[in-house]
GROMACS .gro file of C-alpha atoms in nm:
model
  165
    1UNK     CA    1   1.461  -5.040  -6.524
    2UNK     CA    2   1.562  -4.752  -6.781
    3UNK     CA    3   1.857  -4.790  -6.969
    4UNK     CA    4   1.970  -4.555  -7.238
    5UNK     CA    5   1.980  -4.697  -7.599
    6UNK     CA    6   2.094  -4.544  -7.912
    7UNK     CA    7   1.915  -4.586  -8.225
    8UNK     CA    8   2.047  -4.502  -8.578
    9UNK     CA    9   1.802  -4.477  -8.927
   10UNK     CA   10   1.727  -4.188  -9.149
   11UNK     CA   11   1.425  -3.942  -9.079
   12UNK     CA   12   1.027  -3.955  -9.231
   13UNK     CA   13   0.853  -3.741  -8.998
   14UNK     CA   14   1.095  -3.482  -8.801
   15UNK     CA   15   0.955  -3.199  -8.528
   16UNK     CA   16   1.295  -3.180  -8.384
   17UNK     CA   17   1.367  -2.832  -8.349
   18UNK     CA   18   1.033  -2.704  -8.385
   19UNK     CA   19   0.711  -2.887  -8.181
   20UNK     CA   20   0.430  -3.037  -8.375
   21UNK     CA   21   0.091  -2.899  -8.243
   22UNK     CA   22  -0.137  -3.024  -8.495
   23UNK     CA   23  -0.433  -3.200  -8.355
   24UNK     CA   24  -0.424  -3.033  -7.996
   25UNK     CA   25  -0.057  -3.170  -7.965
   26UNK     CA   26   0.265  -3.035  -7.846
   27UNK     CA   27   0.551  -3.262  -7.850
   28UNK     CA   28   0.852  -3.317  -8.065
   29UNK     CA   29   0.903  -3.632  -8.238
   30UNK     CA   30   1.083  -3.796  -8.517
   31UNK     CA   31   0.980  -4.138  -8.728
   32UNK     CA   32   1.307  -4.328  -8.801
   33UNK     CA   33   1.321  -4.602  -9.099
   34UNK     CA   34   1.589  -4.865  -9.002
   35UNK     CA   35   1.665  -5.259  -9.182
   36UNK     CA   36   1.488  -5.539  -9.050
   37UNK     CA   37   1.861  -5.634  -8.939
   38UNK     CA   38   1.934  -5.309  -8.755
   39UNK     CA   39   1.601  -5.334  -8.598
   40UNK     CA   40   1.596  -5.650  -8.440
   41UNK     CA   41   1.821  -5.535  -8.088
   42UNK     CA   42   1.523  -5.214  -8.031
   43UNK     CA   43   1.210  -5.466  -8.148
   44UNK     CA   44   1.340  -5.718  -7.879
   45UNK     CA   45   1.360  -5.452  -7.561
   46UNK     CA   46   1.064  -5.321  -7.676
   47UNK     CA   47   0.853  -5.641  -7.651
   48UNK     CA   48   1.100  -5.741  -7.333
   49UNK     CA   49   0.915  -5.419  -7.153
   50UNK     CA   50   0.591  -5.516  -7.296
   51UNK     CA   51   0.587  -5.855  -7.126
   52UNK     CA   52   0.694  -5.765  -6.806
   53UNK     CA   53   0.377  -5.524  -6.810
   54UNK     CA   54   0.199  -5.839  -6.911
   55UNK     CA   55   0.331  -5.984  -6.638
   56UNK     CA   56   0.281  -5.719  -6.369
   57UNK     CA   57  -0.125  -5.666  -6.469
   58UNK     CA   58  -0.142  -6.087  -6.402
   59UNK     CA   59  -0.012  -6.042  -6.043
   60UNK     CA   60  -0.227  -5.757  -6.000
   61UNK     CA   61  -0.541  -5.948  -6.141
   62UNK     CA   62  -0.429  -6.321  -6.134
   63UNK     CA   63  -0.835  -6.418  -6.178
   64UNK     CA   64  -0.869  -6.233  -6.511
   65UNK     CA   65  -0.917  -6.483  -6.796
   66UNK     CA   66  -0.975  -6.218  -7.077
   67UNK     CA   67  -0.664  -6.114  -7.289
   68UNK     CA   68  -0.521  -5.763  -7.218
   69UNK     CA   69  -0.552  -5.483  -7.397
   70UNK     CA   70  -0.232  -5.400  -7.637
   71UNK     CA   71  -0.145  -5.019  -7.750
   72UNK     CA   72  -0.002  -4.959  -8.023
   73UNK     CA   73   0.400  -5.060  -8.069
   74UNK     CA   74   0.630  -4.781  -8.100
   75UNK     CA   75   0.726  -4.954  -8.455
   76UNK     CA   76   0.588  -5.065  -8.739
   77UNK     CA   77   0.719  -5.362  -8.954
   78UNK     CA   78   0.668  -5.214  -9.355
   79UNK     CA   79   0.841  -5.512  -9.455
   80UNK     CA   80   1.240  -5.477  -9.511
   81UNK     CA   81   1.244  -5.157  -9.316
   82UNK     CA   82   1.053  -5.113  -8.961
   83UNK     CA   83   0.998  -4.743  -8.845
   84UNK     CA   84   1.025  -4.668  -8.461
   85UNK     CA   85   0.810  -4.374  -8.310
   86UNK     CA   86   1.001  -4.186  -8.075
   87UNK     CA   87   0.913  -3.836  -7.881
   88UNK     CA   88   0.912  -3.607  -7.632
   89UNK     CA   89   0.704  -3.336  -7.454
   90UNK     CA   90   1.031  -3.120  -7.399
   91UNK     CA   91   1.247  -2.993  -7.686
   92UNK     CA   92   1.575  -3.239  -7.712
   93UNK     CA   93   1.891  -3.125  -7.773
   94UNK     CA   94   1.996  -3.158  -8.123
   95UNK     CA   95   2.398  -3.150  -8.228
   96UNK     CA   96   2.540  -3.242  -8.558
   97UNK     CA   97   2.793  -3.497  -8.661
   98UNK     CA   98   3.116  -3.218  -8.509
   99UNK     CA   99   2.900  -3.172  -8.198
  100UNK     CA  100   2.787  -2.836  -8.256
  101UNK     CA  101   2.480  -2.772  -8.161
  102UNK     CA  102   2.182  -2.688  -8.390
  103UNK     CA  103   1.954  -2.424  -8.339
  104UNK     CA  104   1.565  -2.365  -8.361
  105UNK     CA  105   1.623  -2.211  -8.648
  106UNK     CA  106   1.761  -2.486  -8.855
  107UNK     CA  107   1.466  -2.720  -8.999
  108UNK     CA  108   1.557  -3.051  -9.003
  109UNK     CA  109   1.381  -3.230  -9.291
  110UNK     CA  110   1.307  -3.610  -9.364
  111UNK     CA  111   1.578  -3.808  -9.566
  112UNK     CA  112   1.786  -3.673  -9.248
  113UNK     CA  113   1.999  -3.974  -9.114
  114UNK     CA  114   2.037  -3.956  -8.736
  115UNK     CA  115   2.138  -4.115  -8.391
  116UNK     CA  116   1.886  -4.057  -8.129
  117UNK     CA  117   1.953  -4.141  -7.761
  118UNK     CA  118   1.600  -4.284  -7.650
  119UNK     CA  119   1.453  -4.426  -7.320
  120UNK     CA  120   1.223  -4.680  -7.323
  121UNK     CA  121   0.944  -4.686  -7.089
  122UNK     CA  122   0.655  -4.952  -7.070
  123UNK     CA  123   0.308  -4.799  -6.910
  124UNK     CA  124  -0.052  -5.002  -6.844
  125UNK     CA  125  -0.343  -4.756  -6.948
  126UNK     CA  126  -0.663  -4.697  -7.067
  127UNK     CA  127  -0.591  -4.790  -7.423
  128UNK     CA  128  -0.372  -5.059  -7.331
  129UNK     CA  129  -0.056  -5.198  -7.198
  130UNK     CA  130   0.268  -5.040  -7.425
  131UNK     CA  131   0.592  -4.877  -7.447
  132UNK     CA  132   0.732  -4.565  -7.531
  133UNK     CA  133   1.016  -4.405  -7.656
  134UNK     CA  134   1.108  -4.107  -7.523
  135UNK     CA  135   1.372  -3.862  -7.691
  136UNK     CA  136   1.686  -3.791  -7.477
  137UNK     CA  137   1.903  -3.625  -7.725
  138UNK     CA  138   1.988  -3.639  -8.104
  139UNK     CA  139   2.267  -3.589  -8.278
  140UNK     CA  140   2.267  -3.551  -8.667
  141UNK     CA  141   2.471  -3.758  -8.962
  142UNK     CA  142   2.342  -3.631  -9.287
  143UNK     CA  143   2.188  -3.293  -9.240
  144UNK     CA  144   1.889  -3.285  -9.529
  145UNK     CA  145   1.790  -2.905  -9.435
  146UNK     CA  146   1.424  -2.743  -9.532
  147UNK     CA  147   1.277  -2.417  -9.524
  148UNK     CA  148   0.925  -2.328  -9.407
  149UNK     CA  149   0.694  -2.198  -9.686
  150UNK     CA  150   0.557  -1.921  -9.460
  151UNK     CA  151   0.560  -1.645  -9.731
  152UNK     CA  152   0.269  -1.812  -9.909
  153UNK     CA  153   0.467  -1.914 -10.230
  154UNK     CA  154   0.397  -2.231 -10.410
  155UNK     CA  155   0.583  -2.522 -10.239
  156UNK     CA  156   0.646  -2.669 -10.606
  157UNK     CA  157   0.960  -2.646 -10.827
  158UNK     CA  158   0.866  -2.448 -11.167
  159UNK     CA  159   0.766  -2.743 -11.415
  160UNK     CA  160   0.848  -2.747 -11.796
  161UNK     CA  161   0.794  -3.118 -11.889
  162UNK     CA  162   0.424  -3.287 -11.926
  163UNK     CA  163   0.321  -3.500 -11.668
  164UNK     CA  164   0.223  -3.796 -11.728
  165UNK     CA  165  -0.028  -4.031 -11.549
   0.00000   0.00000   0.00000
């Protein structure tokens, strides 16, 4: 069963309102950094949905003695802070904290803090039995707004000190 959860953290990797194709892809997708603390309610569904995939692929092959495959978790633990994966094929809606919407034109950049309404889905394939986290909707705390460097400029603020190594 899918039920709608709400996560909350602050941005690292953001193709919200623009899709990512590098490497052949096309999705949108954000990496959030939450606590350990404020982590613990998604980690636990997560691995809920995992093990009842478990537990479907040993009533479809009750015989099997070799462990199953895992994918890769939608999160990482760094530590302190775990990141959560979280995506989508289709461009989600994006609002800000007044519930405006925000535009394709408006690049959201990492450092942004966010709530993202997310659907978890477990799946058994090739590389393994998983879950994902699939973007419903997002709406934005602390807008941290980029531009793209299209004109060919340097990316770099002008430097007067030495650096030093």
């Amino acid at each position: 069963m899918e039920t709608l959860k709400t996560i909350y953290g602050k941005a690292n990797f953001v193709y919200l309102t623009s899709a990512d194709t590098q490497l052949g892809k096309n999705d949108y997708h954000v990496t959030l950094e939450l606590s350990k603390e404020d982590a613990q309610e998604h980690i636990k569904a997560i691995e809920e949905i995992i093990s009842k995939e478990v537990s479907e692929q040993h009533k479809l092959t009750p015989n099997q003695t070799t462990p199953l495959t895992r994918a890769p978790k939608p999160y990482k633990d760094l530590g302190e802070v775990i990141t959560f994966k979280l995506h989508s094929k289709f461009k989600p809606k994006v609002w800000d904290k007044d519930q405006k919407e925000i535009g394709s034109d408006v690049n959201i950049y990492k450092e942004s803090t966010m709530w993202v309404n997310y659907k978890a889905q477990g799946y058994n394939k090739s590389i393994g039995l998983g879950c994902t986290l699939y973007i419903q909707s997002v709406q934005i705390d602390d807008l941290v707004q980029g531009t793209e460097n299209a004109n060919g400029s340097c990316p770099f603020p002008e430097r007067t000190e030495e650096a030093t190594v």
